[in-house]
Each structure stands twice: as C-alpha cells, then as structure tokens.
mmCIF file of C-alpha atoms in Angstrom:
data_model
loop_
_atom_site.group_PDB
_atom_site.id
_atom_site.type_symbol
_atom_site.label_atom_id
_atom_site.label_comp_id
_atom_site.label_asym_id
_atom_site.label_seq_id
_atom_site.Cartn_x
_atom_site.Cartn_y
_atom_site.Cartn_z
ATOM 1 C CA SER A 1 79.268 17.574 -27.878
ATOM 2 C CA ALA A 2 82.427 15.698 -28.685
ATOM 3 C CA ALA A 3 84.203 17.271 -25.726
ATOM 4 C CA GLY A 4 81.574 15.816 -23.377
ATOM 5 C CA ARG A 5 80.274 19.227 -22.275
ATOM 6 C CA ARG A 6 76.599 19.960 -22.110
ATOM 7 C CA GLY A 7 75.232 23.026 -23.774
ATOM 8 C CA LEU A 8 73.332 24.393 -26.706
ATOM 9 C CA PHE A 9 74.968 25.332 -29.961
ATOM 10 C CA ALA A 10 73.810 26.471 -33.373
ATOM 11 C CA VAL A 11 74.546 24.415 -36.457
ATOM 12 C CA GLN A 12 73.695 27.300 -38.798
ATOM 13 C CA ASP A 13 73.360 31.082 -38.684
ATOM 14 C CA ILE A 14 70.253 32.333 -36.895
ATOM 15 C CA PRO A 15 68.636 35.612 -37.969
ATOM 16 C CA ALA A 16 68.481 38.354 -35.340
ATOM 17 C CA ASP A 17 65.293 38.528 -33.246
ATOM 18 C CA THR A 18 64.481 34.870 -33.867
ATOM 19 C CA GLU A 19 62.647 33.315 -30.923
ATOM 20 C CA LEU A 20 64.666 30.225 -30.128
ATOM 21 C CA VAL A 21 62.842 28.723 -27.187
ATOM 22 C CA THR A 22 60.056 29.562 -24.756
ATOM 23 C CA LEU A 23 59.475 28.202 -21.274
ATOM 24 C CA PRO A 24 56.078 28.448 -19.574
ATOM 25 C CA SER A 25 56.033 30.207 -16.193
ATOM 26 C CA ARG A 26 55.163 26.983 -14.367
ATOM 27 C CA LEU A 27 58.470 25.499 -15.560
ATOM 28 C CA GLN A 28 60.577 28.448 -14.402
ATOM 29 C CA LEU A 29 61.975 27.666 -10.968
ATOM 30 C CA GLY A 30 61.629 30.611 -8.616
ATOM 31 C CA VAL A 31 59.656 32.022 -5.741
ATOM 32 C CA GLU A 32 56.321 30.917 -7.217
ATOM 33 C CA GLN A 33 57.145 27.304 -6.364
ATOM 34 C CA LEU A 34 58.370 28.256 -2.912
ATOM 35 C CA ALA A 35 55.217 30.277 -2.187
ATOM 36 C CA ALA A 36 52.890 27.577 -3.506
ATOM 37 C CA GLY A 37 54.758 24.668 -1.887
ATOM 38 C CA LYS A 38 54.681 23.078 1.537
ATOM 39 C CA ASP A 39 58.238 23.727 2.724
ATOM 40 C CA THR A 40 57.356 25.949 5.667
ATOM 41 C CA GLU A 41 60.987 26.154 6.817
ATOM 42 C CA MET A 42 62.221 27.642 3.546
ATOM 43 C CA GLN A 43 59.130 29.870 3.384
ATOM 44 C CA SER A 44 59.874 31.132 6.891
ATOM 45 C CA LEU A 45 63.506 31.812 6.012
ATOM 46 C CA ALA A 46 62.389 33.720 2.895
ATOM 47 C CA ARG A 47 60.055 35.818 5.089
ATOM 48 C CA ASP A 48 62.812 36.482 7.629
ATOM 49 C CA LEU A 49 65.510 37.665 5.199
ATOM 50 C CA LEU A 50 64.973 41.291 6.188
ATOM 51 C CA CYS A 51 64.386 40.604 9.886
ATOM 52 C CA ALA A 52 67.962 40.934 11.100
ATOM 53 C CA PRO A 53 68.760 44.683 11.151
ATOM 54 C CA ALA A 54 72.320 44.099 12.382
ATOM 55 C CA LEU A 55 72.997 41.920 9.340
ATOM 56 C CA LEU A 56 71.542 44.473 6.961
ATOM 57 C CA GLU A 57 74.116 47.099 7.927
ATOM 58 C CA ASP A 58 76.731 45.138 5.968
ATOM 59 C CA VAL A 59 76.966 45.966 2.246
ATOM 60 C CA GLU A 60 77.878 42.401 1.271
ATOM 61 C CA MET A 61 74.922 41.107 3.285
ATOM 62 C CA GLN A 62 72.550 43.453 1.467
ATOM 63 C CA SER A 63 73.841 42.235 -1.887
ATOM 64 C CA LEU A 64 73.653 38.606 -0.815
ATOM 65 C CA ILE A 65 70.097 38.865 0.519
ATOM 66 C CA ARG A 66 68.891 40.205 -2.840
ATOM 67 C CA ASP A 67 69.973 36.931 -4.436
ATOM 68 C CA LEU A 68 68.659 34.477 -1.850
ATOM 69 C CA PRO A 69 64.914 34.075 -2.574
ATOM 70 C CA CYS A 70 65.609 32.110 -5.772
ATOM 71 C CA ALA A 71 68.228 30.035 -3.932
ATOM 72 C CA LEU A 72 65.696 29.162 -1.220
ATOM 73 C CA ALA A 73 63.172 28.164 -3.882
ATOM 74 C CA LEU A 74 65.833 25.945 -5.457
ATOM 75 C CA TRP A 75 66.677 24.281 -2.152
ATOM 76 C CA ALA A 76 62.998 23.713 -1.339
ATOM 77 C CA GLU A 77 62.675 21.845 -4.649
ATOM 78 C CA MET A 78 65.858 19.874 -3.913
ATOM 79 C CA ARG A 79 64.321 18.798 -0.591
ATOM 80 C CA ARG A 80 61.237 17.519 -2.442
ATOM 81 C CA GLY A 81 63.411 15.090 -4.403
ATOM 82 C CA SER A 82 61.584 13.004 -6.984
ATOM 83 C CA ALA A 83 58.255 14.638 -6.020
ATOM 84 C CA SER A 84 59.464 17.866 -7.659
ATOM 85 C CA ILE A 85 58.589 18.424 -11.309
ATOM 86 C CA PHE A 86 62.093 19.880 -11.561
ATOM 87 C CA ASP A 87 63.815 16.714 -10.320
ATOM 88 C CA PRO A 88 65.323 15.688 -13.708
ATOM 89 C CA TYR A 89 66.745 19.200 -14.088
ATOM 90 C CA LEU A 90 67.979 19.325 -10.493
ATOM 91 C CA GLN A 91 69.810 16.024 -10.927
ATOM 92 C CA GLU A 92 71.783 17.586 -13.781
ATOM 93 C CA LEU A 93 72.999 20.624 -11.819
ATOM 94 C CA PRO A 94 76.714 20.641 -11.024
ATOM 95 C CA GLU A 95 77.775 19.388 -7.608
ATOM 96 C CA GLY A 96 80.291 22.203 -7.247
ATOM 97 C CA PHE A 97 80.637 25.853 -8.147
ATOM 98 C CA SER A 98 83.502 28.321 -7.945
ATOM 99 C CA ASN A 99 81.769 31.650 -7.330
ATOM 100 C CA ALA A 100 81.932 33.853 -4.221
ATOM 101 C CA VAL A 101 79.434 31.799 -2.212
ATOM 102 C CA ALA A 102 80.412 28.338 -3.404
ATOM 103 C CA PRO A 103 80.371 25.718 -0.638
ATOM 104 C CA CYS A 104 84.133 25.479 -0.325
ATOM 105 C CA MET A 105 84.316 27.499 2.851
ATOM 106 C CA GLY A 106 87.682 27.892 4.479
ATOM 107 C CA SER A 107 91.064 28.556 3.019
ATOM 108 C CA GLY A 108 92.902 26.728 0.310
ATOM 109 C CA ALA A 109 95.469 27.128 -2.426
ATOM 110 C CA GLY A 110 92.883 28.733 -4.732
ATOM 111 C CA GLN A 111 91.997 31.391 -2.182
ATOM 112 C CA GLU A 112 95.640 32.068 -1.397
ATOM 113 C CA ALA A 113 96.435 32.522 -5.094
ATOM 114 C CA LEU A 114 93.425 34.805 -5.499
ATOM 115 C CA ALA A 115 94.581 36.898 -2.540
ATOM 116 C CA VAL A 116 97.955 37.402 -4.245
ATOM 117 C CA LEU A 117 96.668 37.985 -7.782
ATOM 118 C CA ALA A 118 93.515 39.977 -7.010
ATOM 119 C CA PRO A 119 93.391 41.121 -3.396
ATOM 120 C CA ALA A 120 90.249 43.233 -3.844
ATOM 121 C CA VAL A 121 88.367 40.292 -5.365
ATOM 122 C CA ALA A 122 89.676 37.960 -2.652
ATOM 123 C CA ALA A 123 88.445 40.371 0.038
ATOM 124 C CA LYS A 124 85.015 40.474 -1.612
ATOM 125 C CA VAL A 125 84.857 36.666 -1.721
ATOM 126 C CA VAL A 126 85.752 36.433 1.973
ATOM 127 C CA ALA A 127 83.191 39.119 2.829
ATOM 128 C CA ARG A 128 80.440 37.420 0.791
ATOM 129 C CA ARG A 129 81.143 34.033 2.360
ATOM 130 C CA SER A 130 81.252 35.573 5.840
ATOM 131 C CA ALA A 131 77.910 37.270 5.173
ATOM 132 C CA LEU A 132 76.348 33.967 4.155
ATOM 133 C CA GLU A 133 77.740 32.274 7.266
ATOM 134 C CA ALA A 134 76.329 35.053 9.477
ATOM 135 C CA LEU A 135 72.934 34.836 7.814
ATOM 136 C CA HIS A 136 72.888 31.065 8.201
ATOM 137 C CA GLU A 137 73.811 31.290 11.869
ATOM 138 C CA SER A 138 71.163 33.936 12.564
ATOM 139 C CA LEU A 139 68.194 32.755 10.529
ATOM 140 C CA ALA A 140 68.483 29.249 9.074
ATOM 141 C CA PRO A 141 66.517 26.321 10.493
ATOM 142 C CA SER A 142 68.573 23.454 11.909
ATOM 143 C CA SER A 143 67.594 21.268 8.941
ATOM 144 C CA LEU A 144 69.455 23.571 6.541
ATOM 145 C CA ILE A 145 73.174 23.033 6.837
ATOM 146 C CA LEU A 146 75.539 25.791 5.730
ATOM 147 C CA ARG A 147 77.006 23.758 2.879
ATOM 148 C CA ASP A 148 73.550 23.230 1.352
ATOM 149 C CA LEU A 149 72.651 26.910 1.635
ATOM 150 C CA CYS A 150 75.986 27.806 0.012
ATOM 151 C CA TRP A 151 75.389 25.334 -2.814
ATOM 152 C CA ALA A 152 71.888 26.668 -3.500
ATOM 153 C CA ALA A 153 73.124 30.267 -3.412
ATOM 154 C CA ALA A 154 76.040 29.443 -5.712
ATOM 155 C CA ALA A 155 73.774 27.600 -8.156
ATOM 156 C CA SER A 156 71.267 30.418 -8.210
ATOM 157 C CA LEU A 157 73.930 33.130 -8.584
ATOM 158 C CA SER A 158 75.603 31.364 -11.482
ATOM 159 C CA ARG A 159 72.542 30.083 -13.370
ATOM 160 C CA SER A 160 69.520 32.286 -12.719
ATOM 161 C CA LEU A 161 68.248 34.894 -15.117
ATOM 162 C CA THR A 162 66.252 37.978 -14.190
ATOM 163 C CA ARG A 163 62.803 38.238 -15.745
ATOM 164 C CA ASP A 164 61.554 41.657 -16.850
ATOM 165 C CA GLU A 165 58.001 40.732 -15.941
ATOM 166 C CA VAL A 166 56.631 38.060 -13.651
ATOM 167 C CA ARG A 167 53.122 37.066 -12.725
ATOM 168 C CA PRO A 168 52.263 38.495 -9.288
ATOM 169 C CA LEU A 169 51.695 36.078 -6.436
ATOM 170 C CA THR A 170 48.382 35.828 -4.606
ATOM 171 C CA PRO A 171 48.095 37.619 -1.240
ATOM 172 C CA ARG A 172 48.210 34.209 0.488
ATOM 173 C CA GLN A 173 51.436 33.290 -1.324
ATOM 174 C CA VAL A 174 52.969 36.672 -0.469
ATOM 175 C CA GLY A 175 52.085 36.002 3.166
ATOM 176 C CA ARG A 176 53.960 32.705 3.036
ATOM 177 C CA ILE A 177 57.278 34.116 1.796
ATOM 178 C CA GLY A 178 57.030 37.844 2.547
ATOM 179 C CA GLU A 179 56.804 40.841 0.253
ATOM 180 C CA PHE A 180 60.557 41.087 -0.288
ATOM 181 C CA SER A 181 60.939 37.507 -1.529
ATOM 182 C CA ALA A 182 57.661 37.659 -3.463
ATOM 183 C CA ALA A 183 59.090 40.532 -5.523
ATOM 184 C CA ASP A 184 62.124 38.485 -6.630
ATOM 185 C CA ARG A 185 62.381 38.192 -10.424
ATOM 186 C CA ASN A 186 65.275 35.701 -10.641
ATOM 187 C CA ARG A 187 64.406 32.363 -12.192
ATOM 188 C CA LEU A 188 66.228 29.155 -12.998
ATOM 189 C CA LEU A 189 65.231 28.234 -16.540
ATOM 190 C CA PRO A 190 65.762 24.552 -17.335
ATOM 191 C CA VAL A 191 67.152 23.980 -20.850
ATOM 192 C CA ILE A 192 67.529 27.730 -21.453
ATOM 193 C CA ASP A 193 70.321 27.855 -18.877
ATOM 194 C CA LEU A 194 72.360 25.522 -21.056
ATOM 195 C CA ALA A 195 73.000 28.421 -23.410
ATOM 196 C CA ASN A 196 76.240 30.126 -22.496
ATOM 197 C CA HIS A 197 75.276 33.548 -23.906
#
C-alpha cells in the first residue's frame, strides 16, 4: 500500500460467503510440523507442558499453556532456518510485538503508563509474563532462551487462528509431542494472516 504497510485489501465489494482464499493443511504452521519434525527439544517441551503441577495451579499459567503448542511449532520452524518450507513467511514476521507475552520483559515507560491507565490490565500483563518466565525456568531446554520463547508466544498469540477441524496426528506423532499439544487447533496461516479482519 502507499503507506508502506503490508496487508490485504479489497478493490471492490465482495459478496457474502465468497471463498477468498484457501490454504492446504501442509502449509498451515502448527503442531503437525512439530510432531513430524526432528526438533526433539521442542517436542519434549510440548510433551512436558502439563508436567509441572505447581505451575498449573496458577490461572495465568493455565491460560498461557493453552497457547504454547503453536508457539513451540513456530520456534521449531524458526530453528530450521532456510530448511523450513515456511522460511519466506518466517522472515516476514515482525521482530517485535506488544502483547502480554512480548519479549520486552522488565519495566519501562509503557508499563508504567499502563499501570496508571489500566491497573487491572497491567496486573494481567505482569502475571502472564511472570507465568512465562516460570515455565521457561522450569521446563525449557538450555538452547531456548527466554526472549525467543516470548517472541514465539507473542507471535502465535497475535497471529494464529483456531481451526474448527484439524486432521488428527498419527499415534507416533502424538507420542512425540503429547496428547495435550497434539489436540491444539491453533495455526499460523501464511498470507491469510495478512487480513486484518
């Protein structure tokens, strides 16, 4: 666009119920790639998401864990680099995000302003970030730094869409990432995620 922003836009009216674009399952980034891939560290982390009972007592942690399988799939593809079929898409993802798990841990003017303007929201942001830090400390492999986990979680939270139906994984794939992660229906949809609504 003239403003330099990327996105999709219509140049004419589109009738209701018109199918605009389709994306084959193999091009939807989610737990299928993680389960079929070779990143045993991310697979292990996906399996272990429900293995820390003390963490699961926290409401923010429970909410966060629901959103992590897709984030782990995303990070596994990032680690593959140019070997990933998603590499061109991954190179176009933003370097920074501003949601509750964005990798800008710590305090700053933005957080201070949020605490004044919306204290309940600020408390939720702090709780969500603390939950992610606790999960990272308890379960993450040493190769996964906190900032990278935060980035993947932020990207997934802000860009993924939930599929109504997904193709079930094979028993072997379920064994690699665990039943909880295998049931995740969030997917990153290249091109489709350019649409803002």
